Amino acid sequence: MKEAVSQANKVETLPLVDVLTSPEKLIYASPRAQAQVIAEARYFNMLAQLKYVCKEANIWYQLPLRVKQHIQSAEYSFKNQKRQLTIEHAAITEALRDIPCSWVYLKGAAYQMLELPVFYGRLMNDVDILVPEEQLATIELALSEHGWAHKTLTDYDEKFYREWSQEIPPLRHFSRQTELDVHFNILPKRLSQSPEAAFLLQQTQQLSGENKAKTLTPAALLLHSAIHLFYESEYHKGIRDLFDIHLLIKEFGADETFWVQLITIQEQLGSAECTFYALYFSESIYHTEIPKHVKDYYMRHKPNMLVFALTAPAFYYAFTSMYPLHHHTGHHRALSTLYIRGHFKRLPIYKLIPHLIKKSLLKLLPEKKEETMFD
């Protein structure tokens, strides 16, 4: 009897990751489970992406009206963001007009500028660009003259950005309140495994109809996404970032040239462990199709048995269970593992310990409002 009552009171759940891999589950789910999927997708800023996912699976017109209405409401936000990106692109073009260099859109801005079908509905948090380091001071000045100013930072964070980061402190436009991150590399410049920025700037393609604006090539887009994701220390949006990797492979992976270029660039760029993790979890969670010879190549870069045994469960948790409804007893252990790993990858030990102590002390001062790099 007790078991029957327990089963009756059990709340039906349908994780978003299950819908991303098997969209038809959304049709047959209960109204409660459908509402939970909508809430989770909205939490991760992925609700508008469900329209592409469901249309690709030929189930869009089978969804209940209330479900489609929520997704279409999020789609309006995506379309508005695309219009805003057009405005930002024009403003950046004007600001950098007289500077003799190109700039490269990264991550979400790149996906929107390229108008890749698989990324329809994919929202971005800010605009990221990559520029030559030797032009950084000139570019920073030009942007400040056109309305961008640095967000408020503590003196410590300002110094930390300038000396240890791969970007200048974040910028915000004074009237539009849009955010712009200006990178000169994809990893902190003092890391021994930081790639040659000049080489990265060669792995680019010019945007149609543009003279100076570019994006990374398809293979470099994937490598940058992998490195960005697996050098993180916090994974609040891990499900979306891993889905990005799956979508990039879905878009470009049918072309063998893509895989040849991926491995060729990887040999120069380094950080192949990140790509191993990216392909491993994309295949494990999203059933991404990856050629055997590519998997064989990256198996050579798999972490040792102990490291993999510690990190793999934590990553799997981060990519499937970060929504509060799905938290379980391993939540804090998984997040702590990834937090420590991420910090050790980004900072040498002699800098990491005083940095963490300093950040802990700053958190004790509630009157200090700051933007933080690794928090």
Short mmCIF file of C-alpha atoms in Angstrom, two decimals:
data_model
loop_
_atom_site.label_atom_id
_atom_site.label_comp_id
_atom_site.label_asym_id
_atom_site.label_seq_id
_atom_site.Cartn_x
_atom_site.Cartn_y
_atom_site.Cartn_z
CA MET A 1 0.00 0.00 0.00
CA LYS A 2 2.77 2.46 0.95
CA GLU A 3 4.56 1.70 -2.31
CA ALA A 4 1.38 2.38 -4.28
CA VAL A 5 0.90 5.74 -2.53
CA SER A 6 4.55 6.61 -3.18
CA GLN A 7 4.16 5.86 -6.90
CA ALA A 8 0.96 7.89 -7.05
CA ASN A 9 2.64 10.91 -5.45
CA LYS A 10 5.71 10.68 -7.64
CA VAL A 11 6.06 13.79 -9.83
CA GLU A 12 6.44 13.05 -13.53
CA THR A 13 9.46 14.81 -15.00
CA LEU A 14 10.73 15.16 -18.55
CA PRO A 15 14.26 16.62 -18.65
CA LEU A 16 15.01 19.09 -21.43
CA VAL A 17 17.97 16.99 -22.57
CA ASP A 18 15.52 14.14 -23.34
CA VAL A 19 13.45 16.45 -25.52
CA LEU A 20 16.53 17.71 -27.36
CA THR A 21 17.46 14.12 -28.23
CA SER A 22 13.93 12.72 -28.68
CA PRO A 23 11.56 15.63 -29.42
CA GLU A 24 8.58 13.31 -29.90
CA LYS A 25 8.54 12.77 -26.13
CA LEU A 26 7.13 16.27 -25.81
CA ILE A 27 3.97 15.28 -27.70
CA TYR A 28 3.05 12.42 -25.40
CA ALA A 29 4.10 14.04 -22.13
CA SER A 30 1.49 15.15 -19.61
CA PRO A 31 0.61 18.86 -19.41
CA ARG A 32 2.62 19.02 -16.16
CA ALA A 33 5.72 17.55 -17.81
CA GLN A 34 5.33 19.83 -20.84
CA ALA A 35 5.17 22.83 -18.52
CA GLN A 36 8.34 21.65 -16.80
CA VAL A 37 10.18 21.36 -20.13
CA ILE A 38 9.08 24.88 -21.07
CA ALA A 39 10.28 26.21 -17.71
CA GLU A 40 13.64 24.45 -18.00
CA ALA A 41 14.19 25.60 -21.59
CA ARG A 42 13.38 29.17 -20.55
CA TYR A 43 15.78 28.86 -17.59
CA PHE A 44 18.64 27.98 -19.97
CA ASN A 45 17.56 30.52 -22.65
CA MET A 46 16.86 27.64 -25.03
CA LEU A 47 13.08 27.89 -25.38
CA ALA A 48 13.16 29.45 -28.85
CA GLN A 49 15.48 26.68 -30.03
CA LEU A 50 12.75 24.13 -29.44
CA LYS A 51 10.98 25.38 -32.56
CA TYR A 52 13.88 24.27 -34.77
CA VAL A 53 14.25 21.02 -32.82
CA CYS A 54 10.56 20.18 -33.19
CA LYS A 55 10.31 21.22 -36.83
CA GLU A 56 13.39 19.17 -37.68
CA ALA A 57 11.67 16.17 -36.08
CA ASN A 58 8.43 16.92 -37.99
CA ILE A 59 6.38 17.21 -34.81
CA TRP A 60 5.86 20.98 -34.57
CA TYR A 61 2.23 20.86 -35.75
CA GLN A 62 1.44 17.99 -33.40
CA LEU A 63 2.29 20.00 -30.30
CA PRO A 64 -0.53 21.41 -28.14
CA LEU A 65 -1.34 25.05 -28.85
CA ARG A 66 -0.27 26.17 -25.37
CA VAL A 67 3.20 24.65 -25.88
CA LYS A 68 3.65 26.30 -29.28
CA GLN A 69 2.54 29.65 -27.89
CA HIS A 70 5.28 29.60 -25.24
CA ILE A 71 7.91 28.67 -27.82
CA GLN A 72 6.72 31.32 -30.28
CA SER A 73 6.82 33.95 -27.54
CA ALA A 74 10.50 33.11 -27.01
CA GLU A 75 11.00 33.21 -30.77
CA TYR A 76 10.01 36.89 -30.75
CA SER A 77 12.88 37.54 -28.33
CA PHE A 78 15.28 35.76 -30.67
CA LYS A 79 14.13 37.81 -33.66
CA ASN A 80 14.45 41.00 -31.64
CA GLN A 81 17.97 40.02 -30.62
CA LYS A 82 18.88 39.43 -34.26
CA ARG A 83 17.71 42.95 -35.07
CA GLN A 84 19.75 44.28 -32.16
CA LEU A 85 22.84 42.45 -33.41
CA THR A 86 22.42 44.17 -36.78
CA ILE A 87 22.49 47.51 -34.95
CA GLU A 88 25.54 46.48 -32.90
CA HIS A 89 27.36 45.26 -36.00
CA ALA A 90 26.79 48.61 -37.72
CA ALA A 91 28.02 50.45 -34.61
CA ILE A 92 31.16 48.30 -34.30
CA THR A 93 31.85 48.75 -38.02
CA GLU A 94 31.59 52.51 -37.65
CA ALA A 95 33.77 52.59 -34.52
CA LEU A 96 36.55 50.48 -36.08
CA ARG A 97 36.26 51.95 -39.57
CA ASP A 98 39.67 53.68 -39.58
CA ILE A 99 41.61 50.89 -37.84
CA PRO A 100 43.52 48.69 -40.31
CA CYS A 101 42.41 45.30 -39.03
CA SER A 102 39.53 42.87 -39.11
CA TRP A 103 37.55 41.56 -36.17
CA VAL A 104 36.11 38.10 -35.67
CA TYR A 105 32.69 37.39 -34.18
CA LEU A 106 32.70 34.51 -31.70
CA LYS A 107 30.15 32.09 -30.23
CA GLY A 108 26.51 33.24 -30.31
CA ALA A 109 27.20 36.36 -32.36
CA ALA A 110 29.00 34.23 -34.95
CA TYR A 111 26.13 31.75 -35.18
CA GLN A 112 23.64 34.56 -35.71
CA MET A 113 25.81 36.42 -38.21
CA LEU A 114 26.31 33.22 -40.22
CA GLU A 115 22.56 32.48 -40.03
CA LEU A 116 23.22 28.77 -39.57
CA PRO A 117 19.82 27.00 -39.72
CA VAL A 118 20.60 24.67 -36.82
CA PHE A 119 21.11 27.67 -34.52
CA TYR A 120 17.72 29.19 -35.19
CA GLY A 121 16.40 30.46 -31.86
CA ARG A 122 19.78 30.40 -30.12
CA LEU A 123 20.04 33.45 -27.84
CA MET A 124 23.31 35.07 -26.79
CA ASN A 125 24.27 36.86 -23.60
CA ASP A 126 26.55 39.44 -25.18
CA VAL A 127 28.58 40.14 -28.32
CA ASP A 128 32.07 38.63 -28.39
CA ILE A 129 34.75 39.67 -30.87
CA LEU A 130 38.37 38.63 -31.38
CA VAL A 131 40.91 41.24 -32.47
CA PRO A 132 44.70 41.40 -32.97
CA GLU A 133 46.44 42.10 -29.66
CA GLU A 134 48.73 44.69 -31.24
CA GLN A 135 45.64 46.77 -32.12
CA LEU A 136 43.97 46.31 -28.75
CA ALA A 137 44.73 49.75 -27.28
CA THR A 138 43.61 51.51 -30.47
CA ILE A 139 40.42 49.46 -30.66
CA GLU A 140 39.62 50.05 -26.99
CA LEU A 141 40.01 53.80 -27.45
CA ALA A 142 37.88 53.83 -30.60
CA LEU A 143 35.08 51.93 -28.89
CA SER A 144 35.17 54.26 -25.89
CA GLU A 145 34.81 57.24 -28.26
CA HIS A 146 31.67 55.63 -29.69
CA GLY A 147 29.85 55.09 -26.41
CA TRP A 148 31.24 51.89 -24.93
CA ALA A 149 32.54 52.07 -21.38
CA HIS A 150 33.95 49.47 -19.01
CA LYS A 151 31.57 47.96 -16.50
CA THR A 152 32.36 48.79 -12.88
CA LEU A 153 35.13 46.58 -11.48
CA THR A 154 37.15 46.48 -8.31
CA ASP A 155 40.76 47.56 -8.70
CA TYR A 156 41.75 43.94 -8.18
CA ASP A 157 39.52 42.62 -11.00
CA GLU A 158 40.66 45.40 -13.33
CA LYS A 159 44.29 44.44 -12.75
CA PHE A 160 43.45 40.75 -13.06
CA TYR A 161 41.80 41.23 -16.45
CA ARG A 162 44.73 43.25 -17.77
CA GLU A 163 47.42 40.84 -16.61
CA TRP A 164 45.86 37.37 -16.63
CA SER A 165 42.89 37.30 -18.99
CA GLN A 166 42.41 36.77 -22.72
CA GLU A 167 40.20 39.85 -22.99
CA ILE A 168 39.87 43.40 -21.79
CA PRO A 169 37.28 44.17 -19.08
CA PRO A 170 33.69 43.93 -20.40
CA LEU A 171 32.21 46.94 -22.18
CA ARG A 172 28.65 48.26 -22.05
CA HIS A 173 27.19 50.86 -24.40
CA PHE A 174 25.96 53.86 -22.46
CA SER A 175 22.65 54.26 -24.37
CA ARG A 176 21.76 50.81 -25.70
CA GLN A 177 23.09 48.99 -22.59
CA THR A 178 24.38 46.19 -24.82
CA GLU A 179 27.49 44.31 -23.72
CA LEU A 180 30.62 43.75 -25.78
CA ASP A 181 33.53 41.47 -24.88
CA VAL A 182 36.76 42.18 -26.76
CA HIS A 183 39.13 39.20 -26.86
CA PHE A 184 42.69 39.02 -28.14
CA ASN A 185 42.99 35.25 -27.56
CA ILE A 186 40.77 32.34 -26.54
CA LEU A 187 42.76 31.40 -23.42
CA PRO A 188 44.54 33.50 -20.78
CA LYS A 189 47.77 34.75 -22.32
CA ARG A 190 50.04 33.52 -19.51
CA LEU A 191 48.99 29.90 -19.84
CA SER A 192 51.63 27.68 -21.42
CA GLN A 193 48.93 26.02 -23.53
CA SER A 194 47.50 29.32 -24.77
CA PRO A 195 47.44 29.16 -28.60
CA GLU A 196 49.18 31.57 -30.91
CA ALA A 197 46.60 34.28 -31.47
CA ALA A 198 48.04 35.06 -34.90
CA PHE A 199 47.41 31.46 -35.98
CA LEU A 200 43.85 31.60 -34.71
CA LEU A 201 43.18 34.81 -36.64
CA GLN A 202 44.16 32.96 -39.81
CA GLN A 203 41.39 30.36 -39.27
CA THR A 204 38.68 32.78 -40.32
CA GLN A 205 36.16 33.37 -43.07
CA GLN A 206 34.84 36.70 -44.27
CA LEU A 207 31.16 37.37 -43.76
CA SER A 208 29.16 37.82 -46.92
CA GLY A 209 29.09 41.43 -48.05
CA GLU A 210 31.55 42.56 -45.37
CA ASN A 211 35.04 43.98 -45.79
CA LYS A 212 36.42 43.52 -42.27
CA ALA A 213 33.99 41.47 -40.20
CA LYS A 214 34.72 37.74 -40.03
CA THR A 215 33.92 34.55 -38.15
CA LEU A 216 36.02 31.49 -37.48
CA THR A 217 35.93 28.68 -40.03
CA PRO A 218 33.60 25.75 -39.21
CA ALA A 219 36.37 23.57 -37.73
CA ALA A 220 37.75 26.49 -35.71
CA LEU A 221 34.24 27.30 -34.46
CA LEU A 222 34.02 23.81 -33.02
CA LEU A 223 37.50 23.93 -31.49
CA HIS A 224 36.84 27.30 -29.90
CA SER A 225 33.52 26.08 -28.45
CA ALA A 226 35.25 22.99 -27.02
CA ILE A 227 38.11 24.97 -25.48
CA HIS A 228 35.77 27.62 -24.11
CA LEU A 229 33.50 25.01 -22.52
CA PHE A 230 36.13 22.75 -21.00
CA TYR A 231 38.22 25.54 -19.51
CA GLU A 232 35.20 26.78 -17.57
CA SER A 233 34.87 26.43 -13.81
CA GLU A 234 31.11 26.96 -13.64
CA TYR A 235 28.53 25.17 -15.77
CA HIS A 236 25.21 26.89 -15.20
CA LYS A 237 24.54 26.84 -18.96
CA GLY A 238 26.46 23.65 -19.73
CA ILE A 239 23.51 21.99 -21.45
CA ARG A 240 23.32 24.79 -24.01
CA ASP A 241 27.06 24.97 -24.63
CA LEU A 242 27.31 21.22 -25.25
CA PHE A 243 24.25 21.42 -27.51
CA ASP A 244 26.12 24.09 -29.51
CA ILE A 245 28.86 21.54 -30.17
CA HIS A 246 26.31 18.94 -31.25
CA LEU A 247 24.69 21.46 -33.62
CA LEU A 248 28.01 22.49 -35.17
CA ILE A 249 28.73 18.86 -35.98
CA LYS A 250 25.18 18.40 -37.29
CA GLU A 251 25.67 21.41 -39.58
CA PHE A 252 29.15 20.64 -40.89
CA GLY A 253 29.97 17.03 -39.99
CA ALA A 254 28.70 15.44 -43.21
CA ASP A 255 31.63 17.01 -45.05
CA GLU A 256 34.84 14.98 -44.61
CA THR A 257 36.86 18.17 -45.18
CA PHE A 258 35.49 19.50 -41.91
CA TRP A 259 37.05 16.63 -39.96
CA VAL A 260 40.35 16.88 -41.82
CA GLN A 261 40.53 20.59 -41.01
CA LEU A 262 39.52 19.94 -37.41
CA ILE A 263 42.46 17.63 -36.78
CA THR A 264 44.88 19.78 -38.80
CA ILE A 265 44.01 22.91 -36.81
CA GLN A 266 43.97 20.92 -33.57
CA GLU A 267 47.61 19.94 -34.10
CA GLN A 268 48.55 23.62 -34.14
CA LEU A 269 46.08 24.90 -31.58
CA GLY A 270 46.61 22.34 -28.80
CA SER A 271 44.16 21.64 -25.94
CA ALA A 272 43.02 18.43 -27.66
CA GLU A 273 41.76 17.09 -24.32
CA CYS A 274 38.97 19.69 -24.52
CA THR A 275 37.88 18.42 -27.92
CA PHE A 276 38.00 14.84 -26.65
CA TYR A 277 35.59 15.77 -23.87
CA ALA A 278 33.40 17.75 -26.30
CA LEU A 279 33.05 14.86 -28.75
CA TYR A 280 32.71 12.25 -26.02
CA PHE A 281 29.84 13.97 -24.22
CA SER A 282 28.16 15.18 -27.40
CA GLU A 283 28.03 11.60 -28.62
CA SER A 284 27.05 10.20 -25.20
CA ILE A 285 24.25 12.68 -24.52
CA TYR A 286 23.06 13.91 -27.93
CA HIS A 287 24.01 10.82 -29.98
CA THR A 288 26.13 12.95 -32.28
CA GLU A 289 27.50 11.12 -35.31
CA ILE A 290 31.31 11.26 -35.26
CA PRO A 291 33.53 9.32 -37.70
CA LYS A 292 35.49 6.46 -36.17
CA HIS A 293 38.88 7.77 -37.30
CA VAL A 294 38.14 11.08 -35.57
CA LYS A 295 37.21 9.31 -32.33
CA ASP A 296 40.35 7.19 -32.60
CA TYR A 297 42.49 10.32 -32.97
CA TYR A 298 40.98 12.00 -29.93
CA MET A 299 41.14 8.87 -27.80
CA ARG A 300 44.89 9.50 -27.75
CA HIS A 301 44.14 12.71 -25.86
CA LYS A 302 41.81 11.18 -23.29
CA PRO A 303 42.80 12.13 -19.71
CA ASN A 304 44.36 9.44 -17.55
CA MET A 305 42.08 6.93 -15.87
CA LEU A 306 41.98 8.68 -12.48
CA VAL A 307 41.25 12.14 -13.87
CA PHE A 308 38.58 10.80 -16.19
CA ALA A 309 36.95 8.81 -13.39
CA LEU A 310 36.71 11.98 -11.28
CA THR A 311 35.59 14.39 -13.99
CA ALA A 312 33.33 12.35 -16.28
CA PRO A 313 30.45 11.91 -13.78
CA ALA A 314 30.70 15.58 -12.83
CA PHE A 315 30.52 16.70 -16.46
CA TYR A 316 27.62 14.37 -17.18
CA TYR A 317 25.76 15.86 -14.24
CA ALA A 318 26.52 19.41 -15.41
CA PHE A 319 25.20 18.68 -18.91
CA THR A 320 21.98 16.97 -17.80
CA SER A 321 20.97 17.98 -14.27
CA MET A 322 21.73 21.66 -13.64
CA TYR A 323 18.07 22.65 -13.64
CA PRO A 324 17.00 22.86 -9.96
CA LEU A 325 14.22 20.29 -10.45
CA HIS A 326 16.84 17.70 -11.43
CA HIS A 327 19.35 18.30 -8.63
CA HIS A 328 20.26 15.28 -6.55
CA THR A 329 22.62 14.37 -3.72
CA GLY A 330 25.71 14.58 -5.94
CA HIS A 331 25.05 18.19 -6.93
CA HIS A 332 27.62 19.96 -4.76
CA ARG A 333 30.26 17.28 -5.28
CA ALA A 334 29.96 17.55 -9.07
CA LEU A 335 30.06 21.34 -9.10
CA SER A 336 32.99 21.49 -6.67
CA THR A 337 34.97 19.04 -8.82
CA LEU A 338 34.46 21.15 -11.94
CA TYR A 339 35.06 24.42 -10.09
CA ILE A 340 38.44 23.24 -8.80
CA ARG A 341 39.39 21.71 -12.16
CA GLY A 342 38.52 24.91 -14.03
CA HIS A 343 40.59 27.09 -11.76
CA PHE A 344 43.61 24.80 -11.96
CA LYS A 345 43.40 24.87 -15.76
CA ARG A 346 43.23 28.67 -15.93
CA LEU A 347 45.79 29.66 -13.32
CA PRO A 348 49.14 28.36 -12.12
CA ILE A 349 49.12 27.23 -8.50
CA TYR A 350 51.24 30.18 -7.28
CA LYS A 351 48.59 32.57 -8.63
CA LEU A 352 45.51 30.45 -7.96
CA ILE A 353 45.77 30.25 -4.16
CA PRO A 354 46.16 34.01 -3.52
CA HIS A 355 43.48 34.70 -6.14
CA LEU A 356 40.91 32.49 -4.41
CA ILE A 357 41.80 33.96 -1.01
CA LYS A 358 41.44 37.48 -2.36
CA LYS A 359 38.10 36.71 -4.00
CA SER A 360 36.82 35.11 -0.80
CA LEU A 361 37.75 38.20 1.19
CA LEU A 362 36.08 40.50 -1.34
CA LYS A 363 32.85 38.49 -1.03
CA LEU A 364 32.78 39.33 2.68
CA LEU A 365 32.34 42.99 1.76
CA PRO A 366 28.69 43.32 0.64
CA GLU A 367 29.12 46.97 -0.32
CA LYS A 368 31.58 45.97 -3.05
CA LYS A 369 29.62 45.44 -6.26
CA GLU A 370 31.92 43.82 -8.77
CA GLU A 371 32.08 41.84 -11.95
CA THR A 372 34.15 38.72 -11.55
CA MET A 373 36.07 36.62 -13.98
CA PHE A 374 35.84 33.17 -12.52
CA ASP A 375 32.87 33.36 -10.17
#
